[in-house]
Coordinates of C-alpha atoms in Angstrom, one line a residue:
M255 CA 117.7 104.6 99.4
E256 CA 119.7 101.4 100.5
F257 CA 120.0 99.7 103.7
I258 CA 122.8 97.1 104.2
V259 CA 123.3 94.7 107.1
D260 CA 126.6 93.2 107.2
K261 CA 126.0 90.1 109.5
V262 CA 124.0 87.5 107.5
S263 CA 121.2 86.2 109.5
E264 CA 117.3 85.7 109.2
D265 CA 116.9 88.9 110.6
S266 CA 119.3 90.8 108.5
F267 CA 117.5 89.3 105.4
Y268 CA 114.0 91.0 106.4
E269 CA 116.2 94.0 107.3
N270 CA 117.6 94.2 103.9
L271 CA 114.3 93.0 102.3
L272 CA 112.5 96.0 103.9
I273 CA 115.2 98.5 103.4
G274 CA 115.3 99.3 107.0
L275 CA 111.7 100.6 107.2
P276 CA 111.1 98.9 110.6
K277 CA 113.4 101.2 112.2
V278 CA 112.2 104.3 110.7
L279 CA 108.5 103.4 111.8
E280 CA 109.5 102.7 115.3
K281 CA 110.6 106.4 115.7
L282 CA 107.2 107.6 114.9
P283 CA 105.0 108.1 117.9
S284 CA 101.7 107.3 116.2
V285 CA 102.9 103.9 115.0
S286 CA 102.5 100.7 117.2
D287 CA 102.2 96.8 116.8
L288 CA 104.8 96.2 114.0
F289 CA 104.4 92.7 113.0
L290 CA 106.6 90.7 110.6
E291 CA 105.6 87.1 109.4
R292 CA 108.2 84.9 108.6
F293 CA 107.9 82.4 106.0
S294 CA 109.9 79.4 105.1
P295 CA 111.8 79.4 101.6
V296 CA 110.4 77.4 98.8
Q297 CA 112.3 74.6 97.4
H298 CA 113.9 74.9 93.9
N299 CA 111.8 71.9 92.4
V300 CA 108.6 73.5 93.7
I301 CA 109.5 76.8 92.0
C302 CA 110.3 74.8 88.8
A303 CA 106.9 72.6 89.1
W304 CA 104.9 75.8 89.4
E305 CA 106.6 77.3 86.2
Q306 CA 106.0 74.2 84.4
K307 CA 102.3 73.9 85.3
H308 CA 101.6 77.8 84.0
G309 CA 104.1 77.8 81.0
V310 CA 106.1 80.8 82.0
L311 CA 109.3 81.2 83.6
L312 CA 109.7 83.8 86.9
P313 CA 112.0 86.4 86.5
E314 CA 115.2 86.1 88.2
D315 CA 114.5 88.7 91.2
L316 CA 111.3 87.3 91.8
R317 CA 112.4 83.5 91.5
S318 CA 115.1 84.6 94.0
F319 CA 112.6 85.9 96.6
Y320 CA 110.5 82.8 96.7
A321 CA 113.9 80.9 97.4
S322 CA 114.2 83.0 100.3
T323 CA 110.7 83.3 101.7
N324 CA 107.2 81.8 100.5
G325 CA 105.9 85.4 100.6
L326 CA 105.9 88.5 102.6
L327 CA 103.6 90.1 105.4
Y328 CA 104.7 93.3 107.1
T329 CA 101.9 95.1 109.1
Y330 CA 101.8 98.0 111.7
N331 CA 99.1 100.1 113.3
F332 CA 98.7 103.8 112.8
F333 CA 96.7 106.0 115.0
Y334 CA 95.9 109.6 113.5
K335 CA 94.3 111.0 116.5
E336 CA 95.4 110.9 120.3
S337 CA 92.6 108.7 121.5
A338 CA 93.8 105.4 120.4
S339 CA 90.5 103.9 119.5
E340 CA 89.8 101.1 117.1
E341 CA 87.8 103.7 114.7
D342 CA 91.0 105.9 114.5
K343 CA 93.3 103.2 113.3
V344 CA 94.9 102.5 110.0
V345 CA 96.9 99.4 109.3
G346 CA 99.9 99.7 107.2
R347 CA 100.7 96.8 105.1
I348 CA 103.4 95.3 102.8
E349 CA 102.4 92.1 101.5
V350 CA 103.3 89.8 98.8
N351 CA 101.4 86.5 98.0
S352 CA 102.9 83.1 98.6
L353 CA 104.0 80.8 95.3
N354 CA 100.7 78.9 95.9
D355 CA 98.7 81.8 96.0
L356 CA 100.3 83.4 92.9
A357 CA 97.3 82.2 90.8
Q358 CA 96.4 83.0 87.3
I359 CA 93.6 85.5 86.8
Y360 CA 91.1 85.7 83.8
G361 CA 88.4 87.9 82.8
Y362 CA 90.3 90.6 80.9
E363 CA 89.7 92.0 77.4
I364 CA 91.6 90.1 74.5
K365 CA 93.1 92.4 71.9
S366 CA 94.3 91.2 68.2
D367 CA 97.4 93.5 68.9
P368 CA 98.8 93.0 72.1
G369 CA 101.6 95.2 73.4
V370 CA 102.2 98.5 75.3
N371 CA 101.2 102.0 73.8
M372 CA 100.7 105.6 75.0
D373 CA 97.1 106.8 75.5
G374 CA 97.6 110.7 76.2
E375 CA 99.8 110.9 79.5
R376 CA 99.5 106.9 80.3
Y377 CA 100.5 103.7 79.2
E378 CA 97.8 101.5 77.9
L379 CA 98.1 97.8 77.8
K380 CA 96.7 95.4 75.3
L381 CA 96.6 91.6 76.3
G382 CA 96.2 88.9 73.7
T383 CA 95.6 85.2 73.5
D384 CA 99.0 84.3 74.7
S385 CA 99.2 86.8 77.6
K386 CA 99.1 85.6 81.1
V387 CA 98.3 87.7 84.2
F388 CA 98.9 86.4 87.9
E389 CA 97.7 87.9 91.0
L390 CA 101.0 89.3 93.1
V391 CA 98.9 90.8 95.8
N392 CA 95.0 91.4 96.6
L393 CA 94.0 94.8 97.5
H394 CA 91.0 94.0 99.8
D395 CA 88.7 93.1 96.5
V396 CA 89.0 96.8 95.3
G397 CA 91.8 95.9 93.1
R398 CA 94.9 93.7 92.7
V399 CA 98.6 94.0 92.0
T400 CA 99.2 91.7 88.9
L401 CA 102.4 90.2 87.3
I402 CA 101.5 90.3 83.5
Y403 CA 103.2 88.4 80.7
I404 CA 102.4 89.8 77.4
N405 CA 103.7 86.7 75.8
H406 CA 106.5 84.2 76.7
R407 CA 109.2 86.1 74.8
Y408 CA 109.2 89.1 77.1
L409 CA 109.9 89.3 80.9
P410 CA 106.7 90.3 83.2
T411 CA 105.9 94.0 84.3
I412 CA 104.0 94.9 87.2
W413 CA 100.5 96.4 86.8
M414 CA 97.6 97.5 89.2
H415 CA 94.3 96.0 88.1
N416 CA 91.2 97.8 89.5
S417 CA 87.6 96.8 90.1
A418 CA 86.7 98.7 86.8
M419 CA 89.0 96.2 85.0
K420 CA 91.5 98.6 83.7
F421 CA 95.3 98.0 84.1
Y422 CA 97.7 100.8 85.3
F423 CA 101.3 100.5 85.1
L424 CA 103.3 100.3 88.3
A425 CA 106.9 98.9 87.7
D426 CA 109.2 97.2 85.2
D427 CA 110.0 94.3 88.0
F428 CA 109.5 93.0 91.1
T429 CA 112.5 94.6 92.8
T430 CA 111.4 97.9 91.8
Y431 CA 107.6 97.3 93.0
L432 CA 108.9 96.0 96.4
R433 CA 111.0 99.3 96.8
M434 CA 108.0 101.3 95.9
C435 CA 106.0 99.8 98.6
V436 CA 108.6 100.6 101.1
H437 CA 108.9 104.0 100.0
H438 CA 105.2 104.5 100.4
L439 CA 105.5 103.0 103.8
G440 CA 102.9 100.3 103.2
I441 CA 99.9 102.9 103.4
P442 CA 96.7 101.4 102.3
F443 CA 95.9 101.4 98.7
W444 CA 99.1 103.6 97.7
Q445 CA 99.1 101.9 94.1
F446 CA 95.8 103.7 93.5
S447 CA 97.7 106.9 93.2
F448 CA 99.1 105.6 89.7
S449 CA 95.5 105.2 88.4
C450 CA 93.1 107.9 87.0
D451 CA 91.1 108.0 90.2
G452 CA 93.9 108.6 92.4
I453 CA 94.0 107.4 96.1
P454 CA 90.4 106.3 97.1
E455 CA 88.6 107.4 100.3
W456 CA 89.5 105.0 103.4
S457 CA 86.6 102.5 103.3
E458 CA 87.5 100.4 106.3
V459 CA 86.7 102.8 109.1
K460 CA 83.7 104.8 109.5
S461 CA 85.4 108.2 110.1
D462 CA 86.4 111.4 108.1
T463 CA 89.8 110.0 107.4
S464 CA 91.2 109.5 104.1
D465 CA 94.3 107.6 102.8
T466 CA 95.4 111.3 101.9
M467 CA 95.3 112.4 105.0
V468 CA 97.4 109.5 106.1
F469 CA 100.0 110.5 103.6
R470 CA 99.9 113.8 105.0
L471 CA 100.8 112.6 108.6
L472 CA 103.2 109.7 107.9
A473 CA 104.9 110.8 104.6
P474 CA 104.3 114.5 103.7
A475 CA 107.3 114.5 101.3
I476 CA 105.7 111.9 99.2
L477 CA 102.4 113.7 98.8
P478 CA 103.3 116.2 95.8
L479 CA 104.2 112.9 93.8
H480 CA 100.5 112.0 94.1
K481 CA 98.9 114.3 91.8
R482 CA 97.3 112.9 88.9
I483 CA 99.4 112.9 85.8
E484 CA 96.8 115.2 83.9
D485 CA 97.4 117.7 86.6
I486 CA 101.0 117.7 86.3
R487 CA 101.0 118.0 82.5
K488 CA 98.7 120.9 82.5
N489 CA 101.2 122.8 85.2
N490 CA 104.1 121.8 83.1
E491 CA 102.6 123.5 79.9
Q492 CA 101.5 126.5 82.1
K493 CA 105.0 126.9 83.1
F494 CA 106.4 126.4 79.4
D495 CA 104.1 129.1 78.3
E496 CA 105.1 131.4 80.8
E497 CA 108.7 131.0 80.2
F498 CA 108.7 131.1 76.4
S499 CA 105.7 133.4 75.8
D500 CA 107.7 135.9 74.2
I501 CA 109.7 133.6 71.8
P502 CA 107.9 133.0 68.8
L503 CA 107.5 129.4 67.4
N504 CA 109.2 128.0 64.4
K505 CA 107.1 127.9 61.3
I506 CA 108.1 126.6 57.7
D507 CA 108.0 129.6 55.3
C508 CA 106.4 128.3 52.2
N509 CA 108.5 130.5 49.8
I510 CA 111.5 128.0 50.3
F511 CA 109.9 125.7 48.0
R512 CA 109.4 128.2 45.1
T513 CA 111.3 127.7 42.0
T514 CA 111.9 131.4 41.3
R515 CA 113.3 134.0 43.7
P516 CA 111.4 136.9 44.7
Q517 CA 113.2 140.2 42.3
Q518 CA 113.1 142.5 45.5
M519 CA 114.6 141.3 48.8
T520 CA 115.2 143.1 51.8
S521 CA 117.3 142.1 54.8
V522 CA 115.8 142.4 58.1
P523 CA 118.2 142.7 61.1
L524 CA 118.2 139.9 63.5
T525 CA 116.6 141.4 66.8
E526 CA 115.9 139.9 69.9
Q527 CA 112.4 139.5 69.4
S528 CA 113.0 137.5 66.3
L529 CA 115.5 134.8 67.8
S530 CA 114.2 131.3 67.4
P531 CA 114.2 129.2 70.5
R532 CA 117.5 127.6 69.7
Q533 CA 119.1 131.0 69.2
A534 CA 117.7 132.2 72.4
K535 CA 119.1 129.0 74.2
K536 CA 122.5 130.0 72.8
K537 CA 122.1 133.8 73.8
H538 CA 120.5 133.3 77.2
G539 CA 122.0 130.2 78.5
K540 CA 120.1 126.6 78.7
A541 CA 116.6 126.8 78.9
K542 CA 114.4 124.8 81.4
F543 CA 112.0 122.5 79.9
P544 CA 109.3 120.6 81.3
N545 CA 110.3 116.9 83.0
K546 CA 110.3 114.2 80.5
L547 CA 107.9 111.3 80.6
P548 CA 109.1 108.1 82.5
K549 CA 110.7 105.4 80.4
K550 CA 108.0 103.7 78.1
P551 CA 107.6 99.9 78.9
F552 CA 108.7 97.5 76.1
N553 CA 106.4 97.2 73.1
P554 CA 106.5 93.7 71.5
K555 CA 105.8 95.1 67.9
K556 CA 108.9 96.7 67.8

């Protein structure tokens, strides 16, 4: 989704930055009090001083962001009931820390072999002594969005760090993460949908609502994407088994390694039941396989 404004101005900058989200939210009947806080740009020498202080270089997209605005804060109120009371209010929020608040954090486990590996269906992050982690967004003390440098030779990536001290991959770069914020409409704690626990229950209001309910009301098309990855894998495996249940799996015949051939050999006609998956693909058309995993983040070992 793209939103481009021809006339260059301060308003058009934020409209492009939020990809037209305010105009979409204005049309929703239960949304009100849209608020955008404007920040001054950061001077080039201030950005260079921050990089020199922390010993890292900001990626180009994040550097351009801070050169245009020192942070981002866009909020709106959503009432999920007709009675517009404070208890029934959910605050949507898209936020990025200012450069001064892009602080380095500590307290994570150090490994001797830093990098990114696959742990089942998820990415496993290992940080080393040269790794550096910065807080990009604070998620109300239940987690944080972090900018992580595994070492100084690689560009940073975006991860969520929850209260259990575990990291979950979100995006390869800042631009992608910002688009994800807009795509999820800034619904509170949407980042937790990429963790093992999923979206948490709404904790700031004493009611029967949850963030999942907010997704159903505001963005029902997004909700199917918020299944746990383990559940998606299970469904894909079940569909695969149902579609190819009548096709036998390929197995290695140990007889091909023998030096002498059997004296009596009988030819068996090639029937449809004995077709291999590749042969079945040629006869019945292209087979449908489960969706492939997303591209794996970089691994410094390679």
